[in-house]
Coordinates of C-alpha atoms and ligand atoms in Angstrom, one line a residue:
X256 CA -53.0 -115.7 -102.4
X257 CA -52.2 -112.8 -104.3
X258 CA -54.8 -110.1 -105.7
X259 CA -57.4 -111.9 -103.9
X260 CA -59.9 -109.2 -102.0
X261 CA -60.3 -111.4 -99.1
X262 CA -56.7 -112.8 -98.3
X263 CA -56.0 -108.9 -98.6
X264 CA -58.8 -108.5 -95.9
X265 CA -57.1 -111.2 -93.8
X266 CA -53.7 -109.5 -94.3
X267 CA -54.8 -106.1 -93.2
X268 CA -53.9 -104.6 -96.1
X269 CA -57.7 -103.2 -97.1
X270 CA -59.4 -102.1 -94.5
X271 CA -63.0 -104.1 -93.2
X272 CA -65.0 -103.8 -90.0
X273 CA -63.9 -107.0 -88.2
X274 CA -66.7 -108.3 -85.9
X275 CA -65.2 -111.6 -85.2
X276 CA -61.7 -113.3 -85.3
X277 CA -60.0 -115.9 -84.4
X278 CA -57.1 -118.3 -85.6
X279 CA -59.1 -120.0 -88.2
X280 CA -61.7 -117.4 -89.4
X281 CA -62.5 -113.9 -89.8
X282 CA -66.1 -112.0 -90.0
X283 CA -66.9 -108.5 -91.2
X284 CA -69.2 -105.8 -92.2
X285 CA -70.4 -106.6 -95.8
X286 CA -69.6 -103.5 -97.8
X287 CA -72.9 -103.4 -99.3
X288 CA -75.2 -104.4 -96.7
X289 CA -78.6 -106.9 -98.0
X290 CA -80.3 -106.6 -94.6
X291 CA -79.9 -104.8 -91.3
X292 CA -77.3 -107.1 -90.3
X293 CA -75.7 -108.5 -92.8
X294 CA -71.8 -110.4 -92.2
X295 CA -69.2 -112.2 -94.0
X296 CA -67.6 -114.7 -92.2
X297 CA -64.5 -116.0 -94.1
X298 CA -62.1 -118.9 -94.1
X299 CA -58.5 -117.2 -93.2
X300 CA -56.9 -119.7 -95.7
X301 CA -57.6 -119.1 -99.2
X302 CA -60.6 -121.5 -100.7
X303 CA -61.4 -120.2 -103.6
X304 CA -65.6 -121.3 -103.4
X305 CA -66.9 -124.7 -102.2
X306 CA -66.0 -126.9 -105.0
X307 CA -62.7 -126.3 -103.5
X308 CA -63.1 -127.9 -100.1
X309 CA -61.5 -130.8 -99.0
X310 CA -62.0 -133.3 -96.7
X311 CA -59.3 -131.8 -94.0
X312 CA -61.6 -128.6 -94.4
X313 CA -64.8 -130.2 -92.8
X314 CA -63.6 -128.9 -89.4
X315 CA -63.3 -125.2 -90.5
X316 CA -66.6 -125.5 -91.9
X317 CA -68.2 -127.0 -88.4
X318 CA -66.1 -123.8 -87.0
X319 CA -67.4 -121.3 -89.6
X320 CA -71.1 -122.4 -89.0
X321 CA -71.0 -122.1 -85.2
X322 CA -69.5 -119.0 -85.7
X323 CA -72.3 -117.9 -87.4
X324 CA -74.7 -119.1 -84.8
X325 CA -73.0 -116.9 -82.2
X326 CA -73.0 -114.2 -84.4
X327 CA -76.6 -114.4 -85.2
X328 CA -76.6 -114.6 -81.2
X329 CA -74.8 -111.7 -80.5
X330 CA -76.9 -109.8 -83.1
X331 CA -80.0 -110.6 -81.1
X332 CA -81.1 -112.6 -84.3
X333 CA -84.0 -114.6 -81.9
X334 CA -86.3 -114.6 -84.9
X335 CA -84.4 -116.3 -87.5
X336 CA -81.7 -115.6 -90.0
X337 CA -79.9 -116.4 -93.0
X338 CA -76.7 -118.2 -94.1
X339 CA -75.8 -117.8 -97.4
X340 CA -72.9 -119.2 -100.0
X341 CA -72.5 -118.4 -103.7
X342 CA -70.9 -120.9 -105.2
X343 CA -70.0 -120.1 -109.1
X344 CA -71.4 -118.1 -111.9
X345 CA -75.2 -119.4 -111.5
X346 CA -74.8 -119.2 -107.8
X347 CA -73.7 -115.5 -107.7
X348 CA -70.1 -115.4 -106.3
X349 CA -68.5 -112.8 -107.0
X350 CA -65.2 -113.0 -105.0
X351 CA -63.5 -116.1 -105.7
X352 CA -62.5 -117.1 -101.9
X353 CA -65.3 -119.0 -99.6
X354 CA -67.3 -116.5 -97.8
X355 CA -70.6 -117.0 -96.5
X356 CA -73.1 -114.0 -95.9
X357 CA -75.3 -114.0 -92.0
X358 CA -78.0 -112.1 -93.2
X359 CA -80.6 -111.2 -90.7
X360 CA -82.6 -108.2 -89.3
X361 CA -85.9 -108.6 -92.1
X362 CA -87.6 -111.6 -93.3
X363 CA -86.6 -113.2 -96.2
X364 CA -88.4 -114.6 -99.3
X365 CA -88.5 -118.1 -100.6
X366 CA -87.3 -119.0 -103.4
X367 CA -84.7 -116.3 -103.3
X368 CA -83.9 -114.4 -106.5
Ligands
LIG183 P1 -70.6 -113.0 -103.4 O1 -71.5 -112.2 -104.4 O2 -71.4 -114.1 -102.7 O3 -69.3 -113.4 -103.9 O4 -70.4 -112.0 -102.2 C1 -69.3 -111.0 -102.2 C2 -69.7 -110.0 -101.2 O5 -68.5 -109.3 -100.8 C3 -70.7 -109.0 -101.7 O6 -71.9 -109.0 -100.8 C4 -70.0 -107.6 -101.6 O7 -70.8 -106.6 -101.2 C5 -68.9 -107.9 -100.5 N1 -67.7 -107.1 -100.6 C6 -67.0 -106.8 -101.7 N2 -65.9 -106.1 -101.4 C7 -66.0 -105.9 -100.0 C8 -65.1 -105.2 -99.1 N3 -64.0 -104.6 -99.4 N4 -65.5 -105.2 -97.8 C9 -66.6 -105.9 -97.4 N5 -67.4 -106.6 -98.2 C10 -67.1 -106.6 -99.5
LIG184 ZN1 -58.2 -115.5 -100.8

């Protein structure tokens, strides 16, 4: 997909700080970090934001959140953590291709803002 941030991430044409990859899925540093650990983990195939998923996509989205869990593992996240996706304008996405943010490292508030 061209001029999208993430498939340029994927690409390797804009540099990230991969923590995780694999065939399917890629996670990385979140440039402007909510929490003290705080990852994007990203669909390698373009989906622009939830509405978008299909029913051949329920696998990579099993994969994505089990990812997540052994993320939050490896991040020594035994207390708890966040994971988080903005879908549209009221939901606060700001790049158009499914991401969803592991937030962790703080305790969160409820109802978020
Ligand atoms: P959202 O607002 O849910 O669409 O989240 C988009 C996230 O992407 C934000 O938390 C940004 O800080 C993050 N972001 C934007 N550009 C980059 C980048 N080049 N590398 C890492 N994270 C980024
Ligand atoms: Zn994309």
């Amino acid at each position: 997909m061209e001029d999208c941030l993430f498939c340029k991430i994927v690409a390797n044409e804009i540099p990230t700080k991969k923590i995780y990859e694999d065939d399917k899925v890629l996670a990385f540093g979140d440039i402007n970090p909510q929490a003290p650990v705080h990852i994007l983990i990203i669909p390698k195939k373009h989906i622009a934001g939830l509405d978008d998923v299909r029913e051949e996509d329920c696998a990579l989205l099993g994969h994505i959140q089990l990812v997540a869990s052994k993320l939050a593992e490896d991040n020594k996240l035994f207390d708890g953590y966040r994971l988080v996706n903005n879908c549209g304008i009221d939901g606060g996405q700001t790049v158009i291709h499914l991401h969803y943010h592991l937030l962790g490292g703080r305790t969160f508030g409820w109802p978020p803002g």
